[in-house]
């Protein structure tokens, strides 16, 4: 007997969901998202957006995002799943209880992050008004091919700005710092963010012997990029940069060392400084 097409689609959706769950429990960071989203699309196509099957996949997807620290996406998934589960299973079902617990944990974590961000903004404002950062943040102009200056950034504390016009594809400044081998990356990453990969084995810690390039802020829509050549790293302009414009790089942090939230404000902001 032939299987009806809808039954086949449903079986595919279940297979995708189960594969995603297996990848998730194996700790794979990337594949589960695609698999869950494909399963979700098929289930929505068969059952509509408010079916228990849809809620189950949303619930798993929420947990996946939560584990990766992608909290806003986790919240959206849980918030969509919750009313469906409550309606379909009843408000006293233990699955609803589990979802509420996960959502509560997530909201606490989000609240902590908001508090921490607020504190950082106020600390930066105090630092800016004291003018003390001018002594700490210095550009070694001899390592730069164009005039640069430090100024207050709209993205994060202070940043590096073009003091004159910079053409496209111009080598602006060399990124210097202490060479650190792979063995010591992880502990340094925990406390500092001035790290730039040189190759698979070495990276440069710009907090020690930095040229000032380490002060360039991250943005998901950068106007500069790193150029690695012969064991050295330069910051190169992606397009012509006007005087007074802030230099911006896409840091593309590795996910293994933790998720770092991004507030660059660019229209295509990924939400994190990590690579997708
Ligand atoms: Zn961003």
Short mmCIF file of C-alpha atoms and ligand atoms in Angstrom, two decimals:
data_model
loop_
_atom_site.label_atom_id
_atom_site.label_comp_id
_atom_site.label_asym_id
_atom_site.label_seq_id
_atom_site.Cartn_x
_atom_site.Cartn_y
_atom_site.Cartn_z
CA UNK A 1 0.00 0.00 0.00
CA UNK A 2 1.24 3.46 -0.91
CA UNK A 3 2.06 5.92 1.91
CA UNK A 4 0.09 9.20 1.56
CA UNK A 5 2.40 12.15 0.66
CA UNK A 6 1.56 13.98 3.93
CA UNK A 7 2.51 10.91 5.97
CA UNK A 8 5.85 10.80 4.14
CA UNK A 9 6.45 14.49 4.87
CA UNK A 10 5.62 13.91 8.54
CA UNK A 11 8.01 10.95 8.76
CA UNK A 12 10.73 13.15 7.23
CA UNK A 13 10.03 15.90 9.77
CA UNK A 14 10.33 13.39 12.64
CA UNK A 15 13.58 11.99 11.23
CA UNK A 16 15.03 15.51 10.95
CA UNK A 17 13.94 16.32 14.53
CA UNK A 18 15.48 13.11 15.88
CA UNK A 19 18.72 13.65 13.97
CA UNK A 20 18.92 17.18 15.35
CA UNK A 21 18.36 15.87 18.89
CA UNK A 22 21.16 13.28 18.45
CA UNK A 23 23.58 15.96 17.14
CA UNK A 24 22.55 18.22 20.04
CA UNK A 25 23.25 15.59 22.68
CA UNK A 26 26.60 14.87 20.98
CA UNK A 27 27.45 18.55 21.54
CA UNK A 28 27.57 19.56 17.87
CA UNK A 29 27.37 23.37 17.72
CA UNK A 30 26.03 24.04 14.21
CA UNK A 31 24.07 21.20 12.59
CA UNK A 32 21.14 20.94 15.06
CA UNK A 33 19.82 24.43 14.18
CA UNK A 34 19.47 23.67 10.46
CA UNK A 35 17.90 20.27 11.14
CA UNK A 36 15.40 21.62 13.71
CA UNK A 37 14.42 24.50 11.41
CA UNK A 38 13.83 22.14 8.49
CA UNK A 39 11.76 19.84 10.70
CA UNK A 40 9.80 22.83 12.02
CA UNK A 41 9.02 24.10 8.51
CA UNK A 42 7.69 20.68 7.47
CA UNK A 43 5.58 20.30 10.62
CA UNK A 44 4.13 23.79 10.16
CA UNK A 45 3.34 22.94 6.56
CA UNK A 46 1.39 19.81 7.63
CA UNK A 47 -0.23 20.88 10.92
CA UNK A 48 -0.21 24.70 10.88
CA UNK A 49 1.69 26.91 13.36
CA UNK A 50 -0.17 25.94 16.58
CA UNK A 51 0.14 22.15 16.77
CA UNK A 52 1.78 20.19 19.58
CA UNK A 53 4.29 18.68 17.11
CA UNK A 54 5.43 22.22 16.25
CA UNK A 55 5.72 23.09 19.95
CA UNK A 56 7.89 20.01 20.65
CA UNK A 57 10.45 21.01 18.00
CA UNK A 58 10.33 24.65 19.15
CA UNK A 59 11.01 23.47 22.69
CA UNK A 60 14.11 21.52 21.60
CA UNK A 61 15.27 24.45 19.48
CA UNK A 62 14.90 26.75 22.51
CA UNK A 63 17.08 24.46 24.62
CA UNK A 64 19.69 24.33 21.84
CA UNK A 65 19.86 28.14 21.60
CA UNK A 66 19.96 28.45 25.41
CA UNK A 67 22.93 26.06 25.63
CA UNK A 68 24.81 28.16 23.06
CA UNK A 69 24.04 31.40 24.92
CA UNK A 70 21.82 32.67 22.09
CA UNK A 71 19.29 33.87 24.63
CA UNK A 72 16.95 36.13 22.58
CA UNK A 73 16.46 33.34 20.03
CA UNK A 74 15.89 30.81 22.84
CA UNK A 75 13.29 33.12 24.41
CA UNK A 76 11.43 33.51 21.08
CA UNK A 77 11.30 29.70 20.63
CA UNK A 78 10.08 29.07 24.21
CA UNK A 79 7.51 31.87 24.06
CA UNK A 80 6.05 30.37 20.88
CA UNK A 81 6.05 26.86 22.33
CA UNK A 82 4.53 27.69 25.74
CA UNK A 83 0.94 28.69 24.78
CA UNK A 84 0.67 25.75 22.38
CA UNK A 85 1.81 23.27 25.07
CA UNK A 86 -0.50 24.81 27.67
CA UNK A 87 -3.47 24.57 25.31
CA UNK A 88 -2.72 21.06 24.01
CA UNK A 89 -1.45 19.38 27.21
CA UNK A 90 -3.11 21.44 29.94
CA UNK A 91 -1.51 23.83 32.41
CA UNK A 92 -0.60 21.09 34.93
CA UNK A 93 1.40 18.85 32.56
CA UNK A 94 5.01 18.23 33.64
CA UNK A 95 6.30 19.14 30.14
CA UNK A 96 4.75 22.58 30.65
CA UNK A 97 6.47 22.67 34.06
CA UNK A 98 9.84 21.86 32.46
CA UNK A 99 9.35 24.53 29.81
CA UNK A 100 8.45 27.14 32.44
CA UNK A 101 11.58 26.23 34.43
CA UNK A 102 13.82 26.55 31.34
CA UNK A 103 12.19 29.87 30.40
CA UNK A 104 12.61 31.21 33.96
CA UNK A 105 16.33 30.26 33.97
CA UNK A 106 16.75 31.96 30.63
CA UNK A 107 15.02 35.18 31.74
CA UNK A 108 17.23 35.32 34.86
CA UNK A 109 20.34 34.95 32.69
CA UNK A 110 19.07 37.64 30.32
CA UNK A 111 18.35 39.93 33.29
CA UNK A 112 21.91 39.39 34.60
CA UNK A 113 23.32 40.29 31.19
CA UNK A 114 21.20 43.46 31.00
CA UNK A 115 22.37 44.51 34.48
CA UNK A 116 25.99 43.85 33.56
CA UNK A 117 25.63 45.85 30.33
CA UNK A 118 24.05 48.73 32.21
CA UNK A 119 26.93 48.71 34.71
CA UNK A 120 29.49 48.70 31.88
CA UNK A 121 27.80 51.67 30.17
CA UNK A 122 27.89 53.69 33.42
CA UNK A 123 31.49 52.70 34.15
CA UNK A 124 32.48 53.72 30.61
CA UNK A 125 30.70 57.08 31.07
CA UNK A 126 32.67 57.71 34.29
CA UNK A 127 35.88 56.70 32.54
CA UNK A 128 35.09 59.02 29.59
CA UNK A 129 34.34 62.02 31.80
CA UNK A 130 37.54 61.47 33.82
CA UNK A 131 39.63 61.53 30.61
CA UNK A 132 41.87 58.81 32.11
CA UNK A 133 41.44 56.58 29.06
CA UNK A 134 43.50 59.06 27.01
CA UNK A 135 46.60 57.90 28.90
CA UNK A 136 45.80 54.17 28.50
CA UNK A 137 44.64 54.16 24.87
CA UNK A 138 47.52 55.10 22.60
CA UNK A 139 48.18 54.55 18.88
CA UNK A 140 51.80 53.77 17.93
CA UNK A 141 51.73 56.00 14.90
CA UNK A 142 55.07 54.60 13.64
CA UNK A 143 53.26 51.29 12.93
CA UNK A 144 50.44 53.01 11.04
CA UNK A 145 50.45 54.14 7.41
CA UNK A 146 47.67 56.72 7.95
CA UNK A 147 46.94 59.26 10.67
CA UNK A 148 44.72 57.73 13.33
CA UNK A 149 43.28 58.98 16.59
CA UNK A 150 41.50 57.55 19.59
CA UNK A 151 38.02 58.81 20.35
CA UNK A 152 34.81 57.90 22.13
CA UNK A 153 32.90 55.20 20.27
CA UNK A 154 29.16 54.79 19.94
CA UNK A 155 29.67 51.02 19.97
CA UNK A 156 31.91 50.40 22.98
CA UNK A 157 33.92 52.78 25.18
CA UNK A 158 36.60 54.23 22.92
CA UNK A 159 37.75 53.25 19.45
CA UNK A 160 40.18 54.11 16.65
CA UNK A 161 39.19 56.82 14.15
CA UNK A 162 40.62 57.95 10.79
CA UNK A 163 42.24 61.37 11.22
CA UNK A 164 42.44 61.79 7.42
CA UNK A 165 41.06 60.02 4.34
CA UNK A 166 42.01 56.34 3.90
CA UNK A 167 41.66 54.76 0.43
CA UNK A 168 40.11 51.32 -0.15
CA UNK A 169 42.50 48.36 0.30
CA UNK A 170 44.97 50.50 2.26
CA UNK A 171 47.16 48.79 4.87
CA UNK A 172 46.25 51.00 7.81
CA UNK A 173 48.17 49.66 10.78
CA UNK A 174 50.00 46.51 11.83
CA UNK A 175 48.36 44.49 14.61
CA UNK A 176 51.12 43.70 17.07
CA UNK A 177 51.23 41.97 20.43
CA UNK A 178 52.74 39.12 22.38
CA UNK A 179 52.76 35.83 20.46
CA UNK A 180 50.69 33.23 22.31
CA UNK A 181 50.53 29.56 21.34
CA UNK A 182 47.30 27.59 21.05
CA UNK A 183 47.86 25.94 24.41
CA UNK A 184 47.39 29.29 26.17
CA UNK A 185 44.57 30.75 24.06
CA UNK A 186 41.63 29.51 26.12
CA UNK A 187 42.72 30.87 29.55
CA UNK A 188 43.64 34.22 28.00
CA UNK A 189 40.35 34.40 26.11
CA UNK A 190 38.50 34.09 29.42
CA UNK A 191 39.87 37.37 30.71
CA UNK A 192 40.83 39.42 27.65
CA UNK A 193 39.43 40.24 24.28
CA UNK A 194 42.55 41.70 22.62
CA UNK A 195 43.43 38.46 20.83
CA UNK A 196 43.94 38.10 17.09
CA UNK A 197 44.61 34.76 15.38
CA UNK A 198 47.83 34.66 13.40
CA UNK A 199 47.47 31.11 12.12
CA UNK A 200 46.24 27.75 13.41
CA UNK A 201 48.86 27.70 16.16
CA UNK A 202 49.70 31.28 17.11
CA UNK A 203 47.74 34.35 18.05
CA UNK A 204 48.73 37.87 19.06
CA UNK A 205 47.73 39.33 22.42
CA UNK A 206 47.42 43.04 21.70
CA UNK A 207 47.11 43.88 25.41
CA UNK A 208 50.91 43.37 25.63
CA UNK A 209 52.92 45.39 23.12
CA UNK A 210 49.87 46.31 21.03
CA UNK A 211 50.13 48.94 18.29
CA UNK A 212 46.73 50.39 19.17
CA UNK A 213 45.04 48.26 16.48
CA UNK A 214 43.71 46.11 19.34
CA UNK A 215 41.49 49.07 20.29
CA UNK A 216 39.56 48.86 17.00
CA UNK A 217 36.01 47.87 17.85
CA UNK A 218 34.01 45.00 16.41
CA UNK A 219 31.09 45.65 14.06
CA UNK A 220 29.04 43.11 12.07
CA UNK A 221 29.28 45.54 9.10
CA UNK A 222 33.00 46.38 9.20
CA UNK A 223 34.96 48.83 7.07
CA UNK A 224 38.27 46.99 7.71
CA UNK A 225 39.53 43.41 7.71
CA UNK A 226 42.59 41.53 8.96
CA UNK A 227 45.27 40.63 6.43
CA UNK A 228 47.59 37.83 7.55
CA UNK A 229 50.87 37.62 5.66
CA UNK A 230 54.30 36.12 6.42
CA UNK A 231 53.59 35.72 10.13
CA UNK A 232 52.31 39.28 10.56
CA UNK A 233 48.84 40.84 10.67
CA UNK A 234 47.64 44.14 9.19
CA UNK A 235 44.36 45.99 9.39
CA UNK A 236 43.30 46.80 5.83
CA UNK A 237 40.42 49.03 4.69
CA UNK A 238 37.56 47.29 2.87
CA UNK A 239 36.46 50.58 1.28
CA UNK A 240 37.43 54.26 1.31
CA UNK A 241 37.14 55.63 4.87
CA UNK A 242 36.35 59.29 5.53
CA UNK A 243 38.16 61.43 8.11
CA UNK A 244 36.42 61.10 11.48
CA UNK A 245 34.98 57.66 10.68
CA UNK A 246 35.57 54.91 13.23
CA UNK A 247 37.62 51.91 12.03
CA UNK A 248 35.63 48.69 12.52
CA UNK A 249 36.56 45.02 12.21
CA UNK A 250 34.53 41.82 12.24
CA UNK A 251 36.23 39.82 15.03
CA UNK A 252 34.50 36.54 14.11
CA UNK A 253 35.32 35.03 17.53
CA UNK A 254 35.47 31.25 17.78
CA UNK A 255 32.44 29.73 19.52
CA UNK A 256 34.48 27.30 21.61
CA UNK A 257 35.65 30.10 23.93
CA UNK A 258 32.15 31.32 24.74
CA UNK A 259 29.49 33.54 23.25
CA UNK A 260 30.10 37.30 23.31
CA UNK A 261 27.01 39.43 22.76
CA UNK A 262 27.20 42.18 20.09
CA UNK A 263 25.53 45.61 20.34
CA UNK A 264 27.11 47.16 17.23
CA UNK A 265 23.72 48.38 16.00
CA UNK A 266 24.41 47.48 12.35
CA UNK A 267 21.24 46.51 10.42
CA UNK A 268 22.69 43.02 9.79
CA UNK A 269 24.06 42.59 13.37
CA UNK A 270 24.40 38.83 14.14
CA UNK A 271 23.66 39.43 17.82
CA UNK A 272 26.99 37.93 18.81
CA UNK A 273 30.62 38.71 17.97
CA UNK A 274 31.10 34.98 17.23
CA UNK A 275 31.08 33.56 13.78
CA UNK A 276 27.82 31.87 12.73
ZN1 LIG B 1 26.81 43.25 15.67
#
